[in-house]
């Protein structure tokens, strides 16, 4: 435990820095050996270009890797969405800004990707606008178009979308880390909030990656966020039952920052041959107090503009 003096020093002169790690492994069997691979495989650190490089989602295509992620600097405290492109030897080829999101004028993160009817979609986190918005890829990986506002007048973070038994589900989290579940007959249909009885393995609901349907089992990933530590660890959970009457889950694995001796981890995803996650470290800077003041001021300014 940190002493009061150490906590004060950290609060004043240290700030969080997030980076993206990638592991090449073609023997991954989720979730059975996920922890073993994370603990015992060498991970490549992506080049540092922004203070926050976080929330990585991965697509493996045509012998290339496409890592969609949030990029944020302290200059404007507003996350933007980018894609880091790597070859099959994990050499970084290109880093591009995604197009089609500038009109939102808000902080964007957690670019939740999924395929539906052979089309690629994204639901980024856009809670500053109090909207959950669906985008579709029009020119991979760069160009995206806004399709529809799925839910409005709600500040939801890190939404998890999936379909199960001909029903669309959207699991969201409020700014107070409370879980909210919506369903629809189709993704462009009317989304309705449901209030099932909850049987939870813990009270950490905020999304931490894509959902996965493997061997007739449905898995979601959530992150551990506490008042003392944002993005502390990741829980891999199996969904036992989800319908309007009951939501039941059980813990399948717990991914902690001990995998690389860092200060935190809050997004984990994988493709056929690769695993990708973000990792937090504390960085000392005499300018940290000023950076944090500017960070909060920009956030407050944007929230006023959306009010």
mmCIF file of C-alpha atoms in Angstrom:
data_model
loop_
_atom_site.group_PDB
_atom_site.id
_atom_site.type_symbol
_atom_site.label_atom_id
_atom_site.label_comp_id
_atom_site.label_asym_id
_atom_site.label_seq_id
_atom_site.Cartn_x
_atom_site.Cartn_y
_atom_site.Cartn_z
ATOM 1 C CA UNK A 1 0.000 0.000 0.000
ATOM 2 C CA UNK A 2 1.237 3.492 -0.809
ATOM 3 C CA UNK A 3 1.796 5.897 2.079
ATOM 4 C CA UNK A 4 -0.104 9.193 2.141
ATOM 5 C CA UNK A 5 3.005 11.075 1.015
ATOM 6 C CA UNK A 6 3.616 8.677 -1.841
ATOM 7 C CA UNK A 7 -0.026 8.919 -2.917
ATOM 8 C CA UNK A 8 0.227 12.715 -2.918
ATOM 9 C CA UNK A 9 3.429 12.652 -4.967
ATOM 10 C CA UNK A 10 1.865 10.271 -7.478
ATOM 11 C CA UNK A 11 -1.276 12.385 -7.699
ATOM 12 C CA UNK A 12 0.735 15.532 -8.378
ATOM 13 C CA UNK A 13 3.736 14.471 -10.440
ATOM 14 C CA UNK A 14 2.807 11.197 -12.145
ATOM 15 C CA UNK A 15 0.355 10.585 -14.948
ATOM 16 C CA UNK A 16 -0.931 7.455 -16.647
ATOM 17 C CA UNK A 17 0.592 6.332 -19.905
ATOM 18 C CA UNK A 18 -0.978 3.519 -21.946
ATOM 19 C CA UNK A 19 0.722 1.371 -24.565
ATOM 20 C CA UNK A 20 -0.264 -1.495 -26.851
ATOM 21 C CA UNK A 21 1.361 -4.935 -26.758
ATOM 22 C CA UNK A 22 0.982 -7.699 -29.331
ATOM 23 C CA UNK A 23 1.830 -11.391 -29.147
ATOM 24 C CA UNK A 24 2.201 -13.713 -32.126
ATOM 25 C CA UNK A 25 0.914 -17.176 -31.245
ATOM 26 C CA UNK A 26 -0.911 -19.718 -33.409
ATOM 27 C CA UNK A 27 -1.671 -22.176 -30.581
ATOM 28 C CA UNK A 28 -4.094 -19.947 -28.689
ATOM 29 C CA UNK A 29 -7.202 -21.731 -27.429
ATOM 30 C CA UNK A 30 -9.419 -19.177 -25.719
ATOM 31 C CA UNK A 31 -9.902 -19.128 -22.790
ATOM 32 C CA UNK A 32 -8.129 -22.357 -21.806
ATOM 33 C CA UNK A 33 -4.538 -21.263 -22.402
ATOM 34 C CA UNK A 34 -5.001 -17.492 -22.675
ATOM 35 C CA UNK A 35 -3.371 -16.782 -19.314
ATOM 36 C CA UNK A 36 -0.496 -19.126 -20.048
ATOM 37 C CA UNK A 37 0.270 -17.367 -23.330
ATOM 38 C CA UNK A 38 -0.019 -13.900 -21.785
ATOM 39 C CA UNK A 39 2.272 -14.859 -18.922
ATOM 40 C CA UNK A 40 4.916 -16.753 -20.876
ATOM 41 C CA UNK A 41 5.105 -15.203 -24.350
ATOM 42 C CA UNK A 42 7.255 -12.308 -25.444
ATOM 43 C CA UNK A 43 5.091 -9.336 -26.415
ATOM 44 C CA UNK A 44 6.030 -6.646 -28.904
ATOM 45 C CA UNK A 45 5.539 -3.046 -27.794
ATOM 46 C CA UNK A 46 4.049 -0.832 -30.484
ATOM 47 C CA UNK A 47 5.952 2.370 -31.163
ATOM 48 C CA UNK A 48 5.005 5.176 -28.801
ATOM 49 C CA UNK A 49 3.295 8.044 -30.613
ATOM 50 C CA UNK A 50 0.676 9.213 -28.123
ATOM 51 C CA UNK A 51 0.339 9.448 -24.340
ATOM 52 C CA UNK A 52 -2.579 7.032 -24.480
ATOM 53 C CA UNK A 53 -2.435 4.207 -27.017
ATOM 54 C CA UNK A 54 -5.227 2.031 -25.723
ATOM 55 C CA UNK A 55 -8.358 -0.035 -26.427
ATOM 56 C CA UNK A 56 -6.854 -2.148 -29.251
ATOM 57 C CA UNK A 57 -9.140 -4.211 -31.498
ATOM 58 C CA UNK A 58 -7.528 -6.473 -34.071
ATOM 59 C CA UNK A 59 -8.371 -7.684 -37.562
ATOM 60 C CA UNK A 60 -6.086 -10.120 -39.382
ATOM 61 C CA UNK A 61 -6.443 -9.806 -43.148
ATOM 62 C CA UNK A 62 -4.323 -10.469 -46.265
ATOM 63 C CA UNK A 63 -1.168 -11.238 -44.247
ATOM 64 C CA UNK A 64 -1.456 -7.954 -42.399
ATOM 65 C CA UNK A 65 -2.621 -6.927 -38.949
ATOM 66 C CA UNK A 66 -4.912 -3.971 -38.438
ATOM 67 C CA UNK A 67 -4.954 -2.639 -34.892
ATOM 68 C CA UNK A 68 -7.783 -0.162 -34.318
ATOM 69 C CA UNK A 69 -7.195 1.883 -31.184
ATOM 70 C CA UNK A 70 -7.687 5.087 -29.227
ATOM 71 C CA UNK A 71 -4.938 7.710 -29.518
ATOM 72 C CA UNK A 72 -4.877 10.551 -27.005
ATOM 73 C CA UNK A 73 -2.450 13.288 -26.037
ATOM 74 C CA UNK A 74 -2.665 15.821 -23.234
ATOM 75 C CA UNK A 75 -2.825 18.718 -25.699
ATOM 76 C CA UNK A 76 -6.578 18.421 -26.137
ATOM 77 C CA UNK A 77 -7.525 15.440 -23.905
ATOM 78 C CA UNK A 78 -9.705 14.122 -26.735
ATOM 79 C CA UNK A 79 -9.245 10.582 -27.949
ATOM 80 C CA UNK A 80 -9.304 9.940 -31.679
ATOM 81 C CA UNK A 81 -9.538 6.625 -33.518
ATOM 82 C CA UNK A 82 -6.571 5.338 -35.497
ATOM 83 C CA UNK A 83 -5.395 2.114 -37.131
ATOM 84 C CA UNK A 84 -1.836 0.787 -36.848
ATOM 85 C CA UNK A 85 -1.001 -1.564 -39.734
ATOM 86 C CA UNK A 86 1.625 -4.284 -39.317
ATOM 87 C CA UNK A 87 2.993 -6.957 -41.631
ATOM 88 C CA UNK A 88 3.114 -10.658 -40.751
ATOM 89 C CA UNK A 89 6.502 -10.142 -39.060
ATOM 90 C CA UNK A 90 5.008 -7.443 -36.815
ATOM 91 C CA UNK A 91 6.836 -4.632 -38.571
ATOM 92 C CA UNK A 92 4.826 -1.425 -38.353
ATOM 93 C CA UNK A 93 3.904 -0.229 -41.836
ATOM 94 C CA UNK A 94 1.464 2.616 -41.353
ATOM 95 C CA UNK A 95 -0.511 4.543 -38.745
ATOM 96 C CA UNK A 96 -3.665 6.172 -40.100
ATOM 97 C CA UNK A 97 -6.412 8.323 -38.665
ATOM 98 C CA UNK A 98 -9.868 6.903 -39.293
ATOM 99 C CA UNK A 99 -12.153 9.104 -41.370
ATOM 100 C CA UNK A 100 -15.849 9.734 -40.782
ATOM 101 C CA UNK A 101 -15.771 10.607 -37.071
ATOM 102 C CA UNK A 102 -14.684 14.279 -36.959
ATOM 103 C CA UNK A 103 -18.245 15.607 -37.078
ATOM 104 C CA UNK A 104 -18.907 14.058 -33.653
ATOM 105 C CA UNK A 105 -16.442 16.540 -32.082
ATOM 106 C CA UNK A 106 -16.187 14.432 -28.946
ATOM 107 C CA UNK A 107 -13.763 12.109 -27.218
ATOM 108 C CA UNK A 108 -13.750 8.701 -28.908
ATOM 109 C CA UNK A 109 -12.337 5.430 -27.639
ATOM 110 C CA UNK A 110 -13.008 1.676 -27.478
ATOM 111 C CA UNK A 111 -13.619 1.071 -31.218
ATOM 112 C CA UNK A 112 -15.765 -2.043 -30.762
ATOM 113 C CA UNK A 113 -15.590 -3.979 -34.060
ATOM 114 C CA UNK A 114 -17.844 -6.747 -35.329
ATOM 115 C CA UNK A 115 -18.967 -8.337 -38.571
ATOM 116 C CA UNK A 116 -22.652 -8.700 -39.390
ATOM 117 C CA UNK A 117 -23.870 -10.147 -42.695
ATOM 118 C CA UNK A 118 -20.301 -9.844 -44.053
ATOM 119 C CA UNK A 119 -20.220 -6.111 -43.293
ATOM 120 C CA UNK A 120 -17.800 -4.580 -40.797
ATOM 121 C CA UNK A 121 -19.316 -2.302 -38.143
ATOM 122 C CA UNK A 122 -18.029 -0.304 -35.223
ATOM 123 C CA UNK A 123 -19.601 1.114 -32.073
ATOM 124 C CA UNK A 124 -17.076 3.535 -30.566
ATOM 125 C CA UNK A 125 -17.406 4.959 -27.073
ATOM 126 C CA UNK A 126 -18.936 8.440 -27.490
ATOM 127 C CA UNK A 127 -20.455 9.084 -24.071
ATOM 128 C CA UNK A 128 -19.698 12.842 -24.241
ATOM 129 C CA UNK A 129 -22.420 13.111 -26.890
ATOM 130 C CA UNK A 130 -24.800 11.014 -24.769
ATOM 131 C CA UNK A 131 -25.220 8.729 -27.756
ATOM 132 C CA UNK A 132 -24.416 5.155 -28.766
ATOM 133 C CA UNK A 133 -23.651 5.342 -32.491
ATOM 134 C CA UNK A 134 -23.263 2.651 -35.137
ATOM 135 C CA UNK A 135 -20.697 3.097 -37.926
ATOM 136 C CA UNK A 136 -20.010 0.962 -40.994
ATOM 137 C CA UNK A 137 -16.752 0.494 -42.856
ATOM 138 C CA UNK A 138 -16.948 1.843 -46.414
ATOM 139 C CA UNK A 139 -13.268 1.601 -47.382
ATOM 140 C CA UNK A 140 -11.223 -0.682 -45.156
ATOM 141 C CA UNK A 141 -9.598 0.300 -42.925
ATOM 142 C CA UNK A 142 -9.737 4.069 -43.334
ATOM 143 C CA UNK A 143 -13.222 5.310 -44.179
ATOM 144 C CA UNK A 144 -16.352 4.892 -42.067
ATOM 145 C CA UNK A 145 -19.884 6.242 -42.270
ATOM 146 C CA UNK A 146 -22.407 6.934 -39.557
ATOM 147 C CA UNK A 147 -25.349 4.556 -39.893
ATOM 148 C CA UNK A 148 -27.611 5.253 -36.945
ATOM 149 C CA UNK A 149 -27.798 6.505 -33.368
ATOM 150 C CA UNK A 150 -28.838 3.341 -31.548
ATOM 151 C CA UNK A 151 -29.415 4.935 -28.129
ATOM 152 C CA UNK A 152 -29.618 8.625 -27.232
ATOM 153 C CA UNK A 153 -29.743 10.730 -24.065
ATOM 154 C CA UNK A 154 -27.495 8.304 -22.176
ATOM 155 C CA UNK A 155 -23.821 8.455 -21.173
ATOM 156 C CA UNK A 156 -22.741 4.874 -21.796
ATOM 157 C CA UNK A 157 -19.143 3.717 -21.942
ATOM 158 C CA UNK A 158 -17.477 0.809 -23.759
ATOM 159 C CA UNK A 159 -20.551 -0.885 -25.240
ATOM 160 C CA UNK A 160 -20.489 -4.623 -25.983
ATOM 161 C CA UNK A 161 -22.637 -5.799 -28.913
ATOM 162 C CA UNK A 162 -23.489 -9.370 -29.920
ATOM 163 C CA UNK A 163 -26.311 -11.477 -31.291
ATOM 164 C CA UNK A 164 -27.647 -14.602 -29.640
ATOM 165 C CA UNK A 165 -30.635 -16.708 -30.646
ATOM 166 C CA UNK A 166 -31.858 -14.114 -33.175
ATOM 167 C CA UNK A 167 -31.709 -11.304 -30.633
ATOM 168 C CA UNK A 168 -29.285 -8.373 -30.608
ATOM 169 C CA UNK A 169 -27.805 -7.415 -27.248
ATOM 170 C CA UNK A 170 -26.019 -4.268 -26.144
ATOM 171 C CA UNK A 171 -24.351 -4.344 -22.742
ATOM 172 C CA UNK A 172 -23.363 -0.866 -21.617
ATOM 173 C CA UNK A 173 -22.014 0.797 -18.500
ATOM 174 C CA UNK A 174 -22.974 4.104 -16.961
ATOM 175 C CA UNK A 175 -20.388 6.581 -15.684
ATOM 176 C CA UNK A 176 -21.106 5.111 -12.249
ATOM 177 C CA UNK A 177 -20.122 1.642 -13.524
ATOM 178 C CA UNK A 178 -23.686 0.333 -13.467
ATOM 179 C CA UNK A 179 -24.620 -2.252 -16.107
ATOM 180 C CA UNK A 180 -27.429 -1.477 -18.562
ATOM 181 C CA UNK A 181 -28.728 -4.024 -21.092
ATOM 182 C CA UNK A 182 -30.699 -3.290 -24.268
ATOM 183 C CA UNK A 183 -32.116 -5.681 -26.860
ATOM 184 C CA UNK A 184 -33.423 -5.368 -30.408
ATOM 185 C CA UNK A 185 -34.771 -7.707 -33.075
ATOM 186 C CA UNK A 186 -32.145 -6.361 -35.471
ATOM 187 C CA UNK A 187 -29.306 -3.906 -35.112
ATOM 188 C CA UNK A 188 -31.190 -1.133 -36.943
ATOM 189 C CA UNK A 189 -34.399 -1.854 -35.047
ATOM 190 C CA UNK A 190 -35.789 -0.291 -31.908
ATOM 191 C CA UNK A 191 -33.581 -0.842 -28.870
ATOM 192 C CA UNK A 192 -35.381 -1.506 -25.597
ATOM 193 C CA UNK A 193 -33.928 -1.639 -22.109
ATOM 194 C CA UNK A 194 -34.415 -4.890 -20.201
ATOM 195 C CA UNK A 195 -34.048 -5.488 -16.479
ATOM 196 C CA UNK A 196 -33.259 -9.154 -15.915
ATOM 197 C CA UNK A 197 -32.453 -10.636 -12.545
ATOM 198 C CA UNK A 198 -28.659 -10.541 -12.189
ATOM 199 C CA UNK A 199 -26.462 -13.430 -11.095
ATOM 200 C CA UNK A 200 -22.992 -11.881 -11.248
ATOM 201 C CA UNK A 201 -19.524 -13.189 -10.525
ATOM 202 C CA UNK A 202 -18.449 -9.613 -9.662
ATOM 203 C CA UNK A 203 -19.617 -6.026 -10.085
ATOM 204 C CA UNK A 204 -17.175 -5.009 -12.802
ATOM 205 C CA UNK A 205 -19.229 -4.555 -15.969
ATOM 206 C CA UNK A 206 -17.350 -2.100 -18.196
ATOM 207 C CA UNK A 207 -16.352 -3.587 -21.542
ATOM 208 C CA UNK A 208 -12.767 -4.776 -22.009
ATOM 209 C CA UNK A 209 -12.826 -6.287 -25.480
ATOM 210 C CA UNK A 210 -14.906 -8.064 -28.102
ATOM 211 C CA UNK A 211 -17.392 -10.805 -27.276
ATOM 212 C CA UNK A 212 -16.573 -14.349 -28.426
ATOM 213 C CA UNK A 213 -18.699 -17.373 -29.254
ATOM 214 C CA UNK A 214 -16.497 -20.460 -28.934
ATOM 215 C CA UNK A 215 -17.479 -24.127 -28.605
ATOM 216 C CA UNK A 216 -21.134 -23.190 -28.051
ATOM 217 C CA UNK A 217 -20.178 -20.862 -25.204
ATOM 218 C CA UNK A 218 -20.528 -17.081 -25.131
ATOM 219 C CA UNK A 219 -17.794 -14.982 -23.518
ATOM 220 C CA UNK A 220 -17.521 -11.308 -22.673
ATOM 221 C CA UNK A 221 -14.584 -9.380 -21.219
ATOM 222 C CA UNK A 222 -14.962 -6.708 -18.565
ATOM 223 C CA UNK A 223 -12.469 -4.485 -16.800
ATOM 224 C CA UNK A 224 -11.832 -3.917 -13.127
ATOM 225 C CA UNK A 225 -12.205 -0.236 -12.340
ATOM 226 C CA UNK A 226 -12.054 1.044 -8.775
ATOM 227 C CA UNK A 227 -12.042 4.486 -7.196
ATOM 228 C CA UNK A 228 -8.283 4.082 -6.671
ATOM 229 C CA UNK A 229 -7.318 2.523 -9.982
ATOM 230 C CA UNK A 230 -8.761 2.894 -13.470
ATOM 231 C CA UNK A 231 -8.173 -0.096 -15.719
ATOM 232 C CA UNK A 232 -6.726 -2.396 -13.084
ATOM 233 C CA UNK A 233 -7.352 -5.843 -14.631
ATOM 234 C CA UNK A 234 -9.611 -7.855 -16.956
ATOM 235 C CA UNK A 235 -12.196 -10.530 -16.240
ATOM 236 C CA UNK A 236 -13.048 -13.125 -18.879
ATOM 237 C CA UNK A 237 -16.635 -14.180 -18.200
ATOM 238 C CA UNK A 238 -18.807 -16.909 -19.613
ATOM 239 C CA UNK A 239 -22.425 -15.923 -20.156
ATOM 240 C CA UNK A 240 -24.498 -18.781 -18.796
ATOM 241 C CA UNK A 241 -27.899 -17.212 -19.476
ATOM 242 C CA UNK A 242 -29.034 -13.929 -20.960
ATOM 243 C CA UNK A 243 -32.654 -13.040 -21.726
ATOM 244 C CA UNK A 244 -35.235 -10.517 -20.493
ATOM 245 C CA UNK A 245 -35.687 -12.527 -17.273
ATOM 246 C CA UNK A 246 -32.168 -13.453 -16.171
ATOM 247 C CA UNK A 247 -28.543 -12.515 -16.736
ATOM 248 C CA UNK A 248 -26.117 -15.072 -15.353
ATOM 249 C CA UNK A 249 -22.357 -15.178 -15.714
ATOM 250 C CA UNK A 250 -19.394 -17.022 -14.254
ATOM 251 C CA UNK A 251 -15.724 -16.166 -14.118
ATOM 252 C CA UNK A 252 -13.556 -18.021 -16.642
ATOM 253 C CA UNK A 253 -10.230 -16.235 -16.090
ATOM 254 C CA UNK A 254 -8.711 -13.147 -14.486
ATOM 255 C CA UNK A 255 -6.012 -11.263 -16.393
ATOM 256 C CA UNK A 256 -3.884 -9.092 -14.108
ATOM 257 C CA UNK A 257 -1.048 -6.644 -14.898
ATOM 258 C CA UNK A 258 1.372 -9.229 -13.540
ATOM 259 C CA UNK A 259 1.530 -10.611 -17.101
ATOM 260 C CA UNK A 260 4.062 -7.866 -17.856
ATOM 261 C CA UNK A 261 4.638 -6.282 -14.425
ATOM 262 C CA UNK A 262 2.758 -3.119 -15.334
ATOM 263 C CA UNK A 263 0.265 -0.965 -13.433
ATOM 264 C CA UNK A 264 -2.864 -1.998 -15.297
ATOM 265 C CA UNK A 265 -4.562 -3.609 -18.287
ATOM 266 C CA UNK A 266 -8.088 -2.880 -19.532
ATOM 267 C CA UNK A 267 -8.540 -4.177 -23.103
ATOM 268 C CA UNK A 268 -7.725 -7.601 -24.532
ATOM 269 C CA UNK A 269 -8.544 -8.976 -27.989
ATOM 270 C CA UNK A 270 -7.269 -11.673 -30.313
ATOM 271 C CA UNK A 271 -7.337 -12.941 -33.894
ATOM 272 C CA UNK A 272 -6.401 -16.331 -35.296
ATOM 273 C CA UNK A 273 -2.694 -15.915 -34.697
ATOM 274 C CA UNK A 274 -2.272 -12.903 -32.433
ATOM 275 C CA UNK A 275 -3.263 -11.476 -29.060
ATOM 276 C CA UNK A 276 -3.271 -7.755 -28.365
ATOM 277 C CA UNK A 277 -3.741 -5.832 -25.137
ATOM 278 C CA UNK A 278 -3.045 -2.434 -23.618
ATOM 279 C CA UNK A 279 -0.891 -1.799 -20.592
ATOM 280 C CA UNK A 280 -0.638 1.072 -18.113
ATOM 281 C CA UNK A 281 2.414 2.622 -16.506
ATOM 282 C CA UNK A 282 2.962 5.667 -14.331
ATOM 283 C CA UNK A 283 5.193 8.393 -15.824
ATOM 284 C CA UNK A 284 6.899 11.095 -13.763
ATOM 285 C CA UNK A 285 6.803 14.659 -15.035
ATOM 286 C CA UNK A 286 7.234 18.010 -13.306
ATOM 287 C CA UNK A 287 4.562 19.258 -15.714
ATOM 288 C CA UNK A 288 2.028 16.634 -14.632
ATOM 289 C CA UNK A 289 -0.011 19.082 -12.492
ATOM 290 C CA UNK A 290 -0.393 21.446 -15.456
ATOM 291 C CA UNK A 291 -1.186 18.581 -17.837
ATOM 292 C CA UNK A 292 -3.905 17.290 -15.531
ATOM 293 C CA UNK A 293 -5.456 20.737 -15.123
ATOM 294 C CA UNK A 294 -5.562 21.218 -18.896
ATOM 295 C CA UNK A 295 -6.912 17.702 -19.343
ATOM 296 C CA UNK A 296 -9.846 18.322 -17.001
ATOM 297 C CA UNK A 297 -10.468 21.808 -18.424
ATOM 298 C CA UNK A 298 -10.820 20.461 -21.970
ATOM 299 C CA UNK A 299 -13.215 17.746 -20.814
ATOM 300 C CA UNK A 300 -15.321 20.283 -18.913
ATOM 301 C CA UNK A 301 -15.381 22.579 -21.938
ATOM 302 C CA UNK A 302 -16.556 19.836 -24.287
ATOM 303 C CA UNK A 303 -19.253 18.681 -21.902
ATOM 304 C CA UNK A 304 -20.611 22.227 -21.746
ATOM 305 C CA UNK A 305 -20.673 22.382 -25.538
ATOM 306 C CA UNK A 306 -22.791 19.200 -25.670
ATOM 307 C CA UNK A 307 -25.126 20.262 -22.857
#
